[in-house]
Short mmCIF file of C-alpha atoms and ligand atoms in Angstrom, two decimals:
data_model
loop_
_atom_site.label_atom_id
_atom_site.label_comp_id
_atom_site.label_asym_id
_atom_site.label_seq_id
_atom_site.Cartn_x
_atom_site.Cartn_y
_atom_site.Cartn_z
CA MET A 5 20.01 -3.69 -70.69
CA LYS A 6 17.90 -5.76 -68.29
CA ARG A 7 20.41 -4.99 -65.54
CA CYS A 8 20.21 -1.29 -66.41
CA LEU A 9 16.42 -1.27 -66.10
CA GLN A 10 16.64 -3.03 -62.78
CA LEU A 11 19.03 -0.38 -61.53
CA LEU A 12 16.55 2.33 -62.43
CA ILE A 13 13.27 0.66 -61.42
CA LEU A 14 14.24 -0.70 -58.01
CA PRO A 15 15.23 2.63 -56.46
CA ALA A 16 12.10 4.21 -57.99
CA ILE A 17 9.89 1.59 -56.32
CA TYR A 18 11.73 2.13 -53.05
CA ILE A 19 11.20 5.91 -53.19
CA LEU A 20 7.53 5.49 -54.14
CA THR A 21 6.97 3.15 -51.16
CA LEU A 22 8.58 5.66 -48.84
CA VAL A 23 6.44 8.50 -50.19
CA LEU A 24 3.23 6.46 -49.95
CA SER A 25 3.90 5.27 -46.41
CA GLY A 26 4.57 8.89 -45.44
CA CYS A 27 1.15 9.83 -46.82
CA GLU A 28 -0.65 7.10 -44.87
CA SER A 29 -2.79 8.96 -42.34
CA LYS A 30 -1.63 8.40 -38.77
CA THR A 31 -3.94 7.28 -35.96
CA LYS A 32 -5.00 10.24 -33.81
CA ILE A 33 -5.41 9.25 -30.18
CA GLY A 34 -7.09 11.70 -27.81
CA PHE A 35 -6.03 11.41 -24.16
CA LEU A 36 -8.40 13.02 -21.65
CA MET A 37 -6.61 13.35 -18.33
CA ASP A 38 -8.17 14.24 -14.98
CA ASN A 39 -5.18 16.29 -13.82
CA THR A 40 -1.41 16.22 -13.71
CA ASN A 41 -1.03 17.41 -10.14
CA LEU A 42 0.64 14.19 -8.98
CA GLU A 43 3.97 12.79 -10.07
CA ARG A 44 2.42 9.62 -11.46
CA TRP A 45 0.10 11.46 -13.86
CA LYS A 46 2.99 13.55 -15.17
CA LYS A 47 4.70 10.27 -15.93
CA ASP A 48 1.58 8.86 -17.63
CA LYS A 49 1.37 11.99 -19.82
CA GLU A 50 5.03 11.94 -20.82
CA LEU A 51 5.02 8.22 -21.56
CA PHE A 52 1.75 8.40 -23.46
CA GLU A 53 3.06 11.16 -25.74
CA LYS A 54 6.34 9.34 -26.31
CA THR A 55 4.84 5.87 -26.86
CA ALA A 56 2.18 7.16 -29.26
CA LYS A 57 4.86 8.88 -31.33
CA ASP A 58 7.11 5.80 -31.21
CA LEU A 59 4.23 3.69 -32.51
CA LYS A 60 3.57 6.23 -35.28
CA ALA A 61 0.36 7.65 -33.83
CA VAL A 62 -0.51 11.26 -33.07
CA PRO A 63 -1.29 11.93 -29.38
CA ILE A 64 -3.60 14.80 -28.48
CA VAL A 65 -3.61 15.32 -24.72
CA LYS A 66 -6.05 17.47 -22.75
CA VAL A 67 -5.92 17.95 -18.98
CA ALA A 68 -9.18 18.85 -17.19
CA ASN A 69 -7.72 20.10 -13.88
CA SER A 70 -10.19 17.88 -11.97
CA ASP A 71 -13.21 19.59 -13.58
CA PRO A 72 -15.71 17.07 -15.08
CA GLU A 73 -17.52 19.76 -17.12
CA LEU A 74 -14.24 20.93 -18.63
CA GLN A 75 -13.42 17.30 -19.39
CA TYR A 76 -16.68 16.98 -21.33
CA GLN A 77 -15.86 20.14 -23.33
CA GLN A 78 -12.42 18.72 -24.05
CA ALA A 79 -14.04 15.52 -25.34
CA LEU A 80 -16.08 17.64 -27.78
CA GLU A 81 -12.87 19.38 -28.88
CA LEU A 82 -11.20 16.01 -29.51
CA ILE A 83 -14.17 14.93 -31.62
CA ASP A 84 -13.87 18.16 -33.65
CA GLU A 85 -10.18 17.52 -34.07
CA GLY A 86 -11.01 14.17 -35.69
CA VAL A 87 -9.52 11.70 -33.20
CA ASP A 88 -9.92 7.99 -34.01
CA VAL A 89 -10.01 6.84 -30.38
CA ILE A 90 -10.47 8.50 -26.98
CA VAL A 91 -8.47 7.31 -23.97
CA LEU A 92 -10.22 8.56 -20.85
CA ILE A 93 -9.07 9.05 -17.26
CA PRO A 94 -12.42 10.18 -15.83
CA CYS A 95 -12.52 13.08 -13.35
CA ASP A 96 -15.80 11.63 -12.15
CA ILE A 97 -17.01 8.08 -12.84
CA ASN A 98 -20.64 9.15 -13.12
CA LYS A 99 -20.23 12.40 -15.01
CA ALA A 100 -17.92 10.74 -17.54
CA ILE A 101 -20.81 8.61 -18.87
CA LYS A 102 -21.83 11.46 -21.15
CA ILE A 103 -18.32 11.57 -22.61
CA VAL A 104 -18.66 7.91 -23.61
CA LYS A 105 -22.11 8.61 -25.07
CA VAL A 106 -21.04 11.58 -27.17
CA ALA A 107 -17.95 9.73 -28.42
CA HIS A 108 -20.09 6.78 -29.46
CA ALA A 109 -22.59 9.09 -31.17
CA ASN A 110 -19.61 10.10 -33.30
CA ASN A 111 -18.44 6.49 -33.81
CA ILE A 112 -15.36 6.96 -31.66
CA PRO A 113 -14.43 4.11 -29.29
CA VAL A 114 -13.42 4.91 -25.71
CA ILE A 115 -10.77 3.18 -23.59
CA SER A 116 -11.14 3.73 -19.84
CA TYR A 117 -7.58 4.28 -18.64
CA ASP A 118 -6.68 3.13 -15.12
CA ARG A 119 -10.12 4.20 -13.84
CA LEU A 120 -13.27 2.41 -14.94
CA VAL A 121 -16.26 4.44 -16.13
CA LYS A 122 -19.24 2.63 -14.61
CA ASN A 123 -22.78 1.99 -15.96
CA CYS A 124 -22.21 2.73 -19.62
CA ASN A 125 -21.01 1.04 -22.79
CA VAL A 126 -17.37 2.04 -22.46
CA ASP A 127 -15.45 -0.11 -24.94
CA TYR A 128 -12.30 -1.21 -23.10
CA TYR A 129 -10.63 -0.86 -19.71
CA ILE A 130 -6.89 -0.94 -19.07
CA SER A 131 -5.62 -0.88 -15.49
CA THR A 132 -4.16 -3.04 -12.75
CA ASP A 133 -6.10 -5.25 -10.34
CA ASN A 134 -6.96 -2.61 -7.73
CA ILE A 135 -8.60 -5.08 -5.31
CA TYR A 136 -5.41 -7.10 -5.26
CA LEU A 137 -3.47 -3.87 -4.78
CA GLY A 138 -5.50 -3.07 -1.64
CA GLU A 139 -4.97 -6.64 -0.42
CA LEU A 140 -1.21 -6.29 -0.82
CA GLN A 141 -1.20 -3.12 1.29
CA ALA A 142 -3.43 -4.52 4.05
CA ASP A 143 -1.65 -7.84 4.08
CA TYR A 144 1.73 -6.19 4.58
CA LEU A 145 0.62 -3.93 7.43
CA SER A 146 -1.50 -6.57 9.19
CA LYS A 147 1.38 -9.08 9.08
CA ILE A 148 3.51 -6.57 11.00
CA SER A 149 0.64 -5.48 13.23
CA PRO A 150 -1.95 -8.31 13.41
CA VAL A 151 -3.53 -6.63 16.41
CA GLY A 152 -4.35 -2.94 16.84
CA ASN A 153 -6.14 0.17 15.60
CA PHE A 154 -6.30 0.71 11.84
CA ALA A 155 -7.20 3.93 10.00
CA LEU A 156 -8.53 3.61 6.42
CA ILE A 157 -8.24 6.67 4.19
CA SER A 158 -9.67 6.04 0.73
CA GLY A 159 -9.56 8.37 -2.25
CA PRO A 160 -12.60 10.16 -3.71
CA THR A 161 -15.94 8.45 -4.31
CA THR A 162 -15.76 9.84 -7.87
CA ASP A 163 -12.98 7.31 -8.59
CA ASN A 164 -13.90 3.62 -8.78
CA ASN A 165 -10.39 2.67 -7.65
CA ALA A 166 -11.04 4.13 -4.21
CA PHE A 167 -13.80 1.51 -3.72
CA LEU A 168 -11.78 -1.36 -5.21
CA ILE A 169 -8.77 -0.65 -3.00
CA HIS A 170 -11.06 -0.43 0.05
CA LEU A 171 -12.56 -3.79 -0.91
CA GLY A 172 -9.07 -5.24 -1.00
CA TRP A 173 -8.32 -3.84 2.45
CA MET A 174 -11.49 -5.36 3.88
CA ASN A 175 -10.82 -8.77 2.27
CA VAL A 176 -7.74 -8.97 4.46
CA LEU A 177 -8.91 -7.09 7.56
CA GLN A 178 -12.44 -8.46 8.01
CA PRO A 179 -11.39 -11.83 9.51
CA LEU A 180 -9.08 -9.99 11.93
CA ILE A 181 -11.85 -7.52 12.81
CA ASP A 182 -14.23 -10.45 13.40
CA LYS A 183 -11.67 -12.05 15.73
CA GLY A 184 -11.53 -8.78 17.65
CA ASP A 185 -7.83 -8.31 16.90
CA ILE A 186 -8.13 -5.29 14.66
CA LYS A 187 -10.34 -2.28 15.21
CA VAL A 188 -11.07 0.20 12.41
CA VAL A 189 -10.91 3.61 14.09
CA ILE A 190 -11.19 5.78 10.95
CA ASP A 191 -12.86 4.82 7.65
CA LYS A 192 -13.16 7.88 5.39
CA HIS A 193 -13.13 8.93 1.76
CA THR A 194 -11.42 12.17 0.72
CA ASP A 195 -12.70 14.55 -1.99
CA PHE A 196 -9.41 14.47 -3.90
CA TRP A 197 -6.32 12.28 -3.99
CA LEU A 198 -4.36 15.04 -2.23
CA PRO A 199 -2.55 15.24 1.13
CA ASP A 200 -4.39 18.11 2.86
CA GLU A 201 -7.51 16.07 3.64
CA SER A 202 -5.69 13.06 5.06
CA TYR A 203 -3.58 15.48 7.09
CA LYS A 204 -6.72 17.08 8.55
CA ILE A 205 -8.40 13.72 9.23
CA MET A 206 -5.40 12.43 11.17
CA LYS A 207 -4.72 15.72 12.93
CA ASN A 208 -8.31 15.89 14.23
CA PHE A 209 -8.13 12.30 15.34
CA PHE A 210 -4.93 12.84 17.32
CA LYS A 211 -6.22 16.12 18.79
CA ASN A 212 -9.13 14.16 20.22
CA GLY A 213 -6.75 11.66 21.83
CA GLY A 214 -7.08 8.97 19.12
CA LYS A 215 -4.50 6.18 18.95
CA VAL A 216 -3.59 4.30 15.78
CA ASP A 217 -1.17 1.51 14.86
CA ALA A 218 -1.53 1.45 11.08
CA ILE A 219 -2.85 3.79 8.38
CA LEU A 220 -3.94 2.42 5.00
CA CYS A 221 -4.04 5.13 2.32
CA GLY A 222 -5.36 4.94 -1.24
CA ASN A 223 -2.23 6.60 -2.67
CA ASP A 224 1.09 8.14 -1.68
CA ALA A 225 -0.23 11.71 -1.59
CA LEU A 226 -2.79 10.69 1.06
CA ALA A 227 -0.04 8.82 2.89
CA SER A 228 2.17 11.92 2.88
CA GLY A 229 -0.63 13.99 4.49
CA ALA A 230 -1.07 11.36 7.19
CA ILE A 231 2.70 11.30 7.81
CA LEU A 232 2.71 15.09 8.25
CA ALA A 233 0.11 14.77 11.02
CA LEU A 234 2.08 11.87 12.58
CA LYS A 235 5.17 14.11 12.62
CA GLU A 236 3.30 16.94 14.36
CA PHE A 237 2.27 14.60 17.15
CA GLY A 238 5.63 12.81 17.36
CA TYR A 239 4.26 9.47 16.12
CA ASP A 240 6.19 9.33 12.83
CA GLY A 241 8.14 6.11 12.36
CA ARG A 242 6.05 4.45 15.09
CA VAL A 243 2.85 4.00 13.05
CA LEU A 244 2.68 1.81 9.92
CA VAL A 245 1.65 3.67 6.74
CA ALA A 246 0.79 2.26 3.30
CA GLY A 247 0.35 4.17 0.03
CA GLN A 248 0.60 3.50 -3.70
CA ASP A 249 2.22 4.96 -6.84
CA ALA A 250 5.87 4.85 -5.71
CA ASP A 251 6.11 8.66 -5.72
CA MET A 252 9.62 9.96 -5.09
CA ASN A 253 8.47 11.51 -1.82
CA ALA A 254 7.07 8.15 -0.69
CA ILE A 255 10.30 6.39 -1.55
CA ARG A 256 12.18 8.95 0.55
CA ASN A 257 9.72 8.45 3.43
CA ILE A 258 10.25 4.69 3.20
CA VAL A 259 14.02 5.18 3.35
CA ALA A 260 13.53 7.55 6.32
CA GLY A 261 11.27 4.98 8.05
CA THR A 262 8.11 7.15 8.17
CA GLN A 263 6.23 5.16 5.46
CA THR A 264 6.13 1.38 5.51
CA ILE A 265 5.14 0.46 1.98
CA THR A 266 4.03 1.79 -1.39
CA ILE A 267 2.83 -0.11 -4.45
CA TYR A 268 4.60 0.47 -7.73
CA LYS A 269 2.42 0.36 -10.85
CA PRO A 270 4.12 -0.27 -14.19
CA ILE A 271 2.90 2.85 -16.02
CA GLU A 272 5.04 1.94 -19.05
CA SER A 273 3.04 -1.28 -19.53
CA LEU A 274 -0.31 0.49 -19.02
CA VAL A 275 0.56 3.09 -21.63
CA TYR A 276 2.00 0.64 -24.13
CA ALA A 277 -1.03 -1.67 -23.94
CA THR A 278 -3.34 1.33 -24.36
CA VAL A 279 -1.61 2.79 -27.41
CA GLU A 280 -1.41 -0.68 -29.00
CA ALA A 281 -5.14 -1.23 -28.43
CA ALA A 282 -5.99 2.26 -29.73
CA LYS A 283 -4.07 1.65 -32.95
CA LYS A 284 -6.00 -1.57 -33.60
CA LEU A 285 -9.31 0.14 -32.89
CA ALA A 286 -8.46 2.92 -35.32
CA LYS A 287 -8.02 0.27 -38.03
CA GLY A 288 -11.46 -1.11 -37.17
CA GLU A 289 -9.94 -4.23 -35.57
CA ALA A 290 -10.61 -5.57 -32.07
CA PRO A 291 -7.55 -5.23 -29.82
CA SER A 292 -5.97 -8.64 -29.36
CA ASN A 293 -4.33 -7.87 -26.01
CA MET A 294 -7.41 -7.95 -23.69
CA ASN A 295 -7.05 -10.71 -21.08
CA ILE A 296 -10.17 -10.45 -18.90
CA THR A 297 -13.62 -8.82 -18.67
CA VAL A 298 -14.71 -6.48 -15.88
CA ASN A 299 -18.33 -5.79 -14.96
CA ASN A 300 -18.99 -2.04 -14.97
CA GLY A 301 -22.65 -2.36 -13.94
CA LYS A 302 -23.84 -2.20 -17.54
CA ARG A 303 -21.66 -4.64 -19.43
CA LEU A 304 -18.70 -6.95 -19.19
CA VAL A 305 -15.99 -4.61 -20.43
CA PRO A 306 -13.06 -6.34 -22.19
CA ALA A 307 -10.04 -5.38 -20.14
CA ILE A 308 -6.35 -5.70 -19.50
CA LEU A 309 -5.37 -5.83 -15.85
CA ILE A 310 -1.59 -5.51 -15.83
CA LYS A 311 -0.27 -8.01 -13.33
CA ASN A 312 3.15 -6.94 -12.21
CA ILE A 313 2.31 -4.42 -9.50
CA GLN A 314 5.06 -4.43 -6.93
CA PRO A 315 5.04 -3.73 -3.19
CA ILE A 316 8.02 -1.52 -2.31
CA ASN A 317 9.37 -1.56 1.22
CA ARG A 318 12.69 -0.51 2.72
CA HIS A 319 14.17 -3.95 2.05
CA ASN A 320 13.56 -4.09 -1.68
CA ILE A 321 13.95 -0.44 -2.75
CA GLU A 322 17.41 -0.98 -4.07
CA MET A 323 16.32 -3.95 -6.15
CA ASN A 324 13.12 -2.39 -7.52
CA ILE A 325 13.34 1.35 -7.67
CA ILE A 326 16.93 2.23 -8.48
CA PRO A 327 17.08 0.04 -11.64
CA LYS A 328 13.90 1.73 -12.91
CA GLY A 329 15.78 5.04 -12.79
CA TYR A 330 13.47 6.53 -10.15
CA LEU A 331 16.11 7.32 -7.61
CA LYS A 332 19.88 7.47 -7.76
CA LYS A 333 21.64 5.48 -5.09
CA THR A 334 23.26 8.69 -3.84
CA GLU A 335 19.84 10.35 -3.44
CA GLN A 336 18.83 7.93 -0.71
C1 GAL B 73 -6.22 6.59 -8.86
C2 GAL B 73 -5.17 5.58 -9.07
C3 GAL B 73 -4.06 5.78 -8.10
C4 GAL B 73 -3.63 7.19 -7.95
C5 GAL B 73 -4.79 8.10 -7.89
C6 GAL B 73 -4.30 9.51 -7.83
O1 GAL B 73 -7.19 6.45 -9.83
O2 GAL B 73 -5.67 4.31 -8.83
O3 GAL B 73 -2.96 5.00 -8.53
O4 GAL B 73 -2.78 7.55 -8.99
O5 GAL B 73 -5.68 7.89 -8.92
O6 GAL B 73 -4.57 10.32 -8.87
#
């Protein structure tokens, strides 16, 4: 009899547990993206949606097409849709402050994703060490060309990373500039992280008879614009060029010898750490994975700076890129 009861009760408990866990409300994570016009952001979007689902959360993604006002409206929509946490890639570091404020007014924490929102009480920041990233780029080029003319093309002033990367460049270059070995012949910000502006900057420079030995660019799209101008003037392959993001096009340029280096960022780790932190926050717990604090001008923001960023050059492509599934060996 006892055995009979057991046979009936145990499956019933099992079914009840399954039903109850199915009813448990899932964490809703809002993801406000600046744009998806570059390969890397498409990857962030895809991985974010997949990882959130894998970790039993509901991702709600909105893309602002580089429009800070639209991004604010999208934040309001996310609040209406009842998200537990907002993950924010700001279109504009200053204009995004009001997104953090309105989220907080609705008791929703905000994680600054790969771009820090400055001068506000943003809750967490998850990125890589962008100063170190700039140092890696400058170090690589200045080891090959310790003497010569350098062009610096940073991304937009609306993105804190553009300043951090530039800081990294200067950490390496300043002693060489002071020695008189390196001369900075161009030092400009662009309005967007896109190739047309870097193309125009370099084209104008060459038209006016400018000579350059190395071009440091904030990302691969800027590098590709610079390479286009180099090609037009027949300098491609003879000038060092650095970018970041390990875009397919950059990898091809490295194989072809027109780009010297890119920096690969582990997007998978950024996304995973973010979704993990968001899930904790939704339960009212502090994320346990923060490993540093970063000053945003208003507070020391608890942060994760993912360490394993990787310089990619023509010698280590095979080891680094092909195993990650970026490029098939035959595509080289
Ligand atoms: C920056 C980021 C770069 C690059 C750029 C282009 O914020 O640091 O890795 O992706 O955006 O959108």
